[in-house]
Short mmCIF file of C-alpha atoms in Angstrom, two decimals:
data_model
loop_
_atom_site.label_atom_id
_atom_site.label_comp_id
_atom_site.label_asym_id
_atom_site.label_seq_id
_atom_site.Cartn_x
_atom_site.Cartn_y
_atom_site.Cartn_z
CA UNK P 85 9.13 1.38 -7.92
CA UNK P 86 7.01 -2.06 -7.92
CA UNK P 87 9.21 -4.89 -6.67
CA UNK P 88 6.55 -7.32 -7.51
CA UNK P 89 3.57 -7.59 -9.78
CA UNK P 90 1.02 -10.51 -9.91
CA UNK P 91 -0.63 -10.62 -13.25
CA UNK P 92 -3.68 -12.83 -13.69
CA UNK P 93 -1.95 -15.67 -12.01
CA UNK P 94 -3.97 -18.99 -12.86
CA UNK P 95 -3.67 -22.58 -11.21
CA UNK P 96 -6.00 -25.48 -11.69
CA UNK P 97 -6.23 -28.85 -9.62
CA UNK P 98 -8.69 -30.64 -9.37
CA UNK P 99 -10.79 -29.64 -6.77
CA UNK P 100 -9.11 -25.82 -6.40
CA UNK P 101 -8.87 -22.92 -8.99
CA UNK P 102 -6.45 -20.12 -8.60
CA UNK P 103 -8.27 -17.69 -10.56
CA UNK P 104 -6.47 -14.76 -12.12
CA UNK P 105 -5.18 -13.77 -9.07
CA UNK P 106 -2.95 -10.02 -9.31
CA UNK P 107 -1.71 -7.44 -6.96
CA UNK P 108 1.40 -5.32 -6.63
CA UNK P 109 4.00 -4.49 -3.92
CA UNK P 110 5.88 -0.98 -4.14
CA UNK P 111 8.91 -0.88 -2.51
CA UNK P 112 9.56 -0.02 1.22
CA UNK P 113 6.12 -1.59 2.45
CA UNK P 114 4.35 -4.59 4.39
CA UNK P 115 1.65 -6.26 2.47
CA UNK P 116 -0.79 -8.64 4.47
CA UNK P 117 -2.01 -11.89 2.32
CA UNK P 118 -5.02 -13.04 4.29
CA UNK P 119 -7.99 -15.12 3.66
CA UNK P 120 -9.40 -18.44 5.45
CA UNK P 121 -7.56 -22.36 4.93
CA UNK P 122 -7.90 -23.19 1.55
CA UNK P 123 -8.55 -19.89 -0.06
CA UNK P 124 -5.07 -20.37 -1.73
CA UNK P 125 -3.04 -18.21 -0.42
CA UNK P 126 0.21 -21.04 0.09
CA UNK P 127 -0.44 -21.51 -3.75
CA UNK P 128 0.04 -18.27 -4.75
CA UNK P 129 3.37 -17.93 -2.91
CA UNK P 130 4.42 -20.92 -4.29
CA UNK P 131 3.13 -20.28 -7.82
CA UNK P 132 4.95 -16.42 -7.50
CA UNK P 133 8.48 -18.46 -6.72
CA UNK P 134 7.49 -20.98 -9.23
CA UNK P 135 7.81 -23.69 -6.62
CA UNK P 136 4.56 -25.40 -8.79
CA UNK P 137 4.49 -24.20 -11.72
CA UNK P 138 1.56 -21.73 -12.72
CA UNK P 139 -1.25 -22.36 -16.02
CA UNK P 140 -0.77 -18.76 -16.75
CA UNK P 141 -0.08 -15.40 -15.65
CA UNK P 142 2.73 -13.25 -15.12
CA UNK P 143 5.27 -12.43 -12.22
CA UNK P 144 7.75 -9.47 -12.52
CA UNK P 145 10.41 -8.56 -9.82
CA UNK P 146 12.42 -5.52 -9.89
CA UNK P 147 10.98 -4.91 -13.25
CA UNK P 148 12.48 -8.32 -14.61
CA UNK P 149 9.75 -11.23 -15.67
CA UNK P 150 10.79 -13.96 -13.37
CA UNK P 151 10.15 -16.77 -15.32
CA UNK P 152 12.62 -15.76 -17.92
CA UNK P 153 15.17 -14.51 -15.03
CA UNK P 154 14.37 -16.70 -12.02
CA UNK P 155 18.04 -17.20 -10.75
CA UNK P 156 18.50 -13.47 -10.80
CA UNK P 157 15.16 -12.78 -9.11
CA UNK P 158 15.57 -15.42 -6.30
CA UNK P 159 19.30 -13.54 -5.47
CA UNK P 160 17.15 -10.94 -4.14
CA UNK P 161 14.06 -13.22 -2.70
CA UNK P 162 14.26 -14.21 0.86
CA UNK P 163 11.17 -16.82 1.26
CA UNK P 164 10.35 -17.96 4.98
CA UNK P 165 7.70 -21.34 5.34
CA UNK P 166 7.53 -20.58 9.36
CA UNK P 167 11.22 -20.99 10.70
CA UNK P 168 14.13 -23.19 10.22
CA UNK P 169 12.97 -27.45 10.21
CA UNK P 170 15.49 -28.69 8.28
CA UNK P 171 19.04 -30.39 9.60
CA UNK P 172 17.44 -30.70 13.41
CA UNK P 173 20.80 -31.97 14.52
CA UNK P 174 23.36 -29.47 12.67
CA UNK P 175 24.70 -26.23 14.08
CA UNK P 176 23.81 -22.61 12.66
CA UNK P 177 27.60 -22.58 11.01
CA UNK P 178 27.08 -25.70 9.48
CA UNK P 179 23.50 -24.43 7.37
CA UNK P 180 25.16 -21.18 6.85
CA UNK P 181 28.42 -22.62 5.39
CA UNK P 182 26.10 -24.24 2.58
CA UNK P 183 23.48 -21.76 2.32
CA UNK P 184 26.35 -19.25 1.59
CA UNK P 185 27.10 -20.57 -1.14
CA UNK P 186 24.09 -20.47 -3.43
CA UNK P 187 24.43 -16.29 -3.29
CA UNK P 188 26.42 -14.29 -5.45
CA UNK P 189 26.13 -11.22 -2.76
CA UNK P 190 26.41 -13.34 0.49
CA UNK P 191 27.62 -11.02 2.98
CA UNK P 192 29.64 -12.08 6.05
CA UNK P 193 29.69 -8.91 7.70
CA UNK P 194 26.13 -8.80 7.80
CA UNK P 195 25.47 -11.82 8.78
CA UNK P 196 27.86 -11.78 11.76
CA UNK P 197 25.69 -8.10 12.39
CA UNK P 198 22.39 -10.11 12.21
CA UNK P 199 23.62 -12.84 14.64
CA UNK P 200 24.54 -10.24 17.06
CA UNK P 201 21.34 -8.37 16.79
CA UNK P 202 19.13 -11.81 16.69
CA UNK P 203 21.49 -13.03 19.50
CA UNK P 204 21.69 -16.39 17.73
CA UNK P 205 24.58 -18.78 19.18
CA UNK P 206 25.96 -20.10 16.09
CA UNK P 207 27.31 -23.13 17.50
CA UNK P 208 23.87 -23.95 18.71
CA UNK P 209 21.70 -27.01 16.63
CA UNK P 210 18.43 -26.31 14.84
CA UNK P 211 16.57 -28.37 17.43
CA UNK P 212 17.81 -26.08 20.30
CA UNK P 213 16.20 -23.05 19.30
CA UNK P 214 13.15 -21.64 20.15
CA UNK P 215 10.55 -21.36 17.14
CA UNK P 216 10.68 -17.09 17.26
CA UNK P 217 14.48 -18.09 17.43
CA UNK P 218 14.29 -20.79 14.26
CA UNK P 219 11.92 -17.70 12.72
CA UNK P 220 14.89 -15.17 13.26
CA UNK P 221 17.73 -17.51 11.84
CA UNK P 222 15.44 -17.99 8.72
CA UNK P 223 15.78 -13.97 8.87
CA UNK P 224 19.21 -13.77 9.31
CA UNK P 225 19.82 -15.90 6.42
CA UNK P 226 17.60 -13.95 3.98
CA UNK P 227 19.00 -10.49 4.97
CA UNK P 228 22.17 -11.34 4.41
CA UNK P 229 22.35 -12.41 0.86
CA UNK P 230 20.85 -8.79 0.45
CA UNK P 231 17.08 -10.18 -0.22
CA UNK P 232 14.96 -6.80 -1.55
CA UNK P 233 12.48 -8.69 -1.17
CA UNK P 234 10.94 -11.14 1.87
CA UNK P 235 8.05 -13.47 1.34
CA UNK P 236 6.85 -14.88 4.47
CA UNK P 237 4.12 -17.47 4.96
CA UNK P 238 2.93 -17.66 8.52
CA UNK P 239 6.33 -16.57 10.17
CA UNK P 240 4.70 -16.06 13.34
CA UNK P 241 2.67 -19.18 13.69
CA UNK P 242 3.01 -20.73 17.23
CA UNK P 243 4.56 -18.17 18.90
CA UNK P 244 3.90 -16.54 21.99
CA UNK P 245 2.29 -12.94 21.80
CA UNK P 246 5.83 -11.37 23.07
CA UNK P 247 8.02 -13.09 20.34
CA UNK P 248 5.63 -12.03 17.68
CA UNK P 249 5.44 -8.53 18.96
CA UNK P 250 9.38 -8.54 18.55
CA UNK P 251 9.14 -9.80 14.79
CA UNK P 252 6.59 -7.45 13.82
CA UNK P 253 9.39 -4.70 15.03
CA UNK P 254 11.55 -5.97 13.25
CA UNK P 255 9.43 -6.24 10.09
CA UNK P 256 8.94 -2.85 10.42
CA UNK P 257 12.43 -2.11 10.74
CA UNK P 258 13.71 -3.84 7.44
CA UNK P 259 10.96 -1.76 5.51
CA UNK P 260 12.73 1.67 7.05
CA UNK P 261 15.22 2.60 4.38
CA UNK P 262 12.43 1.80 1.52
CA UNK P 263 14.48 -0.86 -0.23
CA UNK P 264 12.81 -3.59 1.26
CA UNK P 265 9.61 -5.02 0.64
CA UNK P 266 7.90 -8.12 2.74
CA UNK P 267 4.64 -9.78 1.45
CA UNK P 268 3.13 -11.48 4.28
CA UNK P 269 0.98 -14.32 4.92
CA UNK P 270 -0.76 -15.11 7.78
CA UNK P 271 -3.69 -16.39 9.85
CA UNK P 272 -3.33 -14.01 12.81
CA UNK P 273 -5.05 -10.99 11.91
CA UNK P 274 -4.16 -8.82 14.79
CA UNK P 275 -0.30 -9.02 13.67
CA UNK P 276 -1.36 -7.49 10.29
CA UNK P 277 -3.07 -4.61 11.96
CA UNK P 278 0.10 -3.64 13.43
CA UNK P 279 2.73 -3.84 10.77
CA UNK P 280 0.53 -4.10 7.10
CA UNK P 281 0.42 -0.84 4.94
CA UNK P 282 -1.74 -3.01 2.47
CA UNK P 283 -3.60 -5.80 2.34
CA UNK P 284 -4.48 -8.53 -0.45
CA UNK P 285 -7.55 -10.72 0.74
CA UNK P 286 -7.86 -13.99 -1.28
CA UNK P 287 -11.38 -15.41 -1.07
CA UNK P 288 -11.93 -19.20 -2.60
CA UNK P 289 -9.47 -18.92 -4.83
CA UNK P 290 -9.95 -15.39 -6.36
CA UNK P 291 -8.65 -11.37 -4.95
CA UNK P 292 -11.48 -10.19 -3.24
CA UNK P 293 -9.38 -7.00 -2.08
CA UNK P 294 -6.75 -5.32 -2.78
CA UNK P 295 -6.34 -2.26 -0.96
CA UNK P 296 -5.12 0.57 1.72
CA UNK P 297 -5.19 -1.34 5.05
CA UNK P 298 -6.91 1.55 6.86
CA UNK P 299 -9.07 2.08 4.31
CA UNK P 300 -10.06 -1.35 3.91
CA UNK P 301 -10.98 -1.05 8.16
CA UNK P 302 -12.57 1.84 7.71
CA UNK P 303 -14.82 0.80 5.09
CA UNK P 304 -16.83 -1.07 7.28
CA UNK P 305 -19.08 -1.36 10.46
CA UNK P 306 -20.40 -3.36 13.28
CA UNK P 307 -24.26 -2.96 13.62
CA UNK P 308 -26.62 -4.80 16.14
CA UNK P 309 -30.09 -4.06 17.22
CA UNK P 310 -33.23 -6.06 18.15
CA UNK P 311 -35.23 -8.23 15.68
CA UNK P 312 -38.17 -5.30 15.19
CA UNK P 313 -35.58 -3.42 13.59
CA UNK P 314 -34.47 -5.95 10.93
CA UNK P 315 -35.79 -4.95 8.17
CA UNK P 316 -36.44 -6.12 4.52
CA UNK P 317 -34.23 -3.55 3.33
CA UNK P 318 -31.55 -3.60 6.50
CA UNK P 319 -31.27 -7.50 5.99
CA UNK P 320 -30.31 -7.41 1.60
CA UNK P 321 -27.75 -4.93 2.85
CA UNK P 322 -25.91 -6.75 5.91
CA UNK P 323 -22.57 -8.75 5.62
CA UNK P 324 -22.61 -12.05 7.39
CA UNK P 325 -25.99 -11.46 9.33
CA UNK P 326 -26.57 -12.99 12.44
CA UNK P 327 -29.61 -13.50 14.54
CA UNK P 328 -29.98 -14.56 17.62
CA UNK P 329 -32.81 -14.22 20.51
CA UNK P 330 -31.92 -11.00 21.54
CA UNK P 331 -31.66 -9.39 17.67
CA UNK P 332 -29.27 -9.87 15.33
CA UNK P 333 -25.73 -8.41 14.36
CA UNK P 334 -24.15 -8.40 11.55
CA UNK P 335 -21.41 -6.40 9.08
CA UNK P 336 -22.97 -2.61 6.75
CA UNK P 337 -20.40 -1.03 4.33
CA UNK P 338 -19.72 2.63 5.65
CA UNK P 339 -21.24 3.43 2.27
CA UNK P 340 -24.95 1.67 3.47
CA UNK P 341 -25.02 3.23 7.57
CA UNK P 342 -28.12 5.18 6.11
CA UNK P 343 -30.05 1.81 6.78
CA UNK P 344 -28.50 1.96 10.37
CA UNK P 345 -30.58 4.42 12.09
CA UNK P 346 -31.47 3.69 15.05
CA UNK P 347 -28.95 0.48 15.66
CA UNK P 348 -25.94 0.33 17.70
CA UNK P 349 -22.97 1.33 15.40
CA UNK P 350 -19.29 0.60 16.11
CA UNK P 351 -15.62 0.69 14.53
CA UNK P 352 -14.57 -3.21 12.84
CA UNK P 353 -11.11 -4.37 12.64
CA UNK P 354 -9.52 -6.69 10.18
CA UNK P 355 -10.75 -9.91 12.00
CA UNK P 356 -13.83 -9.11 12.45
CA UNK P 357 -14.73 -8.37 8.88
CA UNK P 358 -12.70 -11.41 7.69
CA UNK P 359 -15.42 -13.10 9.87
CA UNK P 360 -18.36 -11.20 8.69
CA UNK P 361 -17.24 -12.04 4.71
CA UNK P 362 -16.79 -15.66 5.38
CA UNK P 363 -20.29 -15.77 6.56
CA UNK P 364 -21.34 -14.81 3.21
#
């Protein structure tokens, strides 16, 4: 079952176009929103949860249109902006005696569960927790108003490679029993090759893919070789080409390694073909 479909979302400033942006997120999986700064991937978040307010399109949750059912739909939405910044000087009890209160399925049990787990002191302030600490108390929040599905935009931003190895885990583990869902933004690509099953790549405002994550990888190549053997026909067909003194190097789709002959070939990973398609 979708638990979220995009439809030709639209959003015009003035100096940025969202254009017609759509994708879908079945149930039980990680989806990785990537592109550079600016591409517009904070505005589509915020145009899904109607934080601004889209031109046009269509978002439906759980098979409900969420404009016309948006208190329903955000009972089940956990959204995560990095970790916990607000009310620096309260405790944990304090933000989770108000936050309680805006859910309809607000589970204590759970919570107290996800405390444990998180080993979050609840009787500790905002501005004494770690930020992969602040990132698992926005967590804790979320999965305990029963939230199908999580939205998260850069949730791992700023910490240390250990932390974010621990969140990804425990992304992983809230897809498990397939009744969760997390679409998730960020800028560091390497987390996304561990935990994404998909992967939506917004380029300059518009969906430039929307695909398998391994088959989005595997798609492509790394060539290099010297500057006798760039030719005419090598050069239309590279992705962000680079020369340098020694040759060149650049990006072929797996499609195009007929015009490789010859070259060094080797595997690309997510990063490296964000970098190549930039170039372009």
């Amino acid at each position: 079952m979708e638990i979220l479909s995009v439809q030709n979302l639209y959003k015009h400033y003035e100096k940025f176009d969202l254009k017609n942006v759509s994708f879908s997120l079945e149930e039980g999986y990680i989806m990785g929103f990537i592109g550079r700064n600016g591409a517009g991937k904070t505005t589509t978040l915020k145009s899904i949860l109607r934080l601004v307010h889209p031109d046009a399109g269509k978002v439906t949750m759980l098979g409900m249109d969420y404009a016309e059912n948006e208190l329903q739909c955000k009972q089940k939405i956990g959204f995560m902006l990095g970790g916990v910044d607000f009310y620096p000087k309260k405790k944990l009890s304090t933000i989770v005696e108000v936050t309680r209160r805006f859910y309809s399925e607000w589970d204590d049990a759970a919570y107290r569960r996800y405390l444990d787990q998180f080993e979050l002191d609840p009787e500790k302030k905002v501005d004494e927790l770690s930020a992969g600490m602040r990132v698992k108390f926005s967590l804790a929040l979320a999965l305990s108003h029963h939230a199908r599905l999580l939205i998260l935009d850069e949730p791992t931003s700023g910490l240390d490679p250990v932390s974010r190895d621990e969140l990804l885990l425990l992304f992983q583990n809230i897809i498990e029993d397939g009744d969760h869902s997390i679409l998730f933004s960020t800028h560091i690509i390497s987390d996304l090759e561990k935990c994404a099953d998909y992967i939506t790549y917004i380029k300059d405002g518009a969906v430039f893919a929307r695909t398998n994550k391994d088959e989005f990888i595997d798609a492509y190549r790394l060539v290099s070789g010297t500057s006798a053997q760039l030719t005419a026909d090598l050069k239309s067909k590279l992705i962000g080409l680079h020369e340098h003194k020694f040759g060149f190097e650049g990006m072929l789709r797996k499609s195009d390694l007929a015009a490789a002959s010859g070259l060094e070939v080797g595997p690309a990973d997510l990063e490296n073909i964000m970098i190549h398609i930039e170039r372009e």
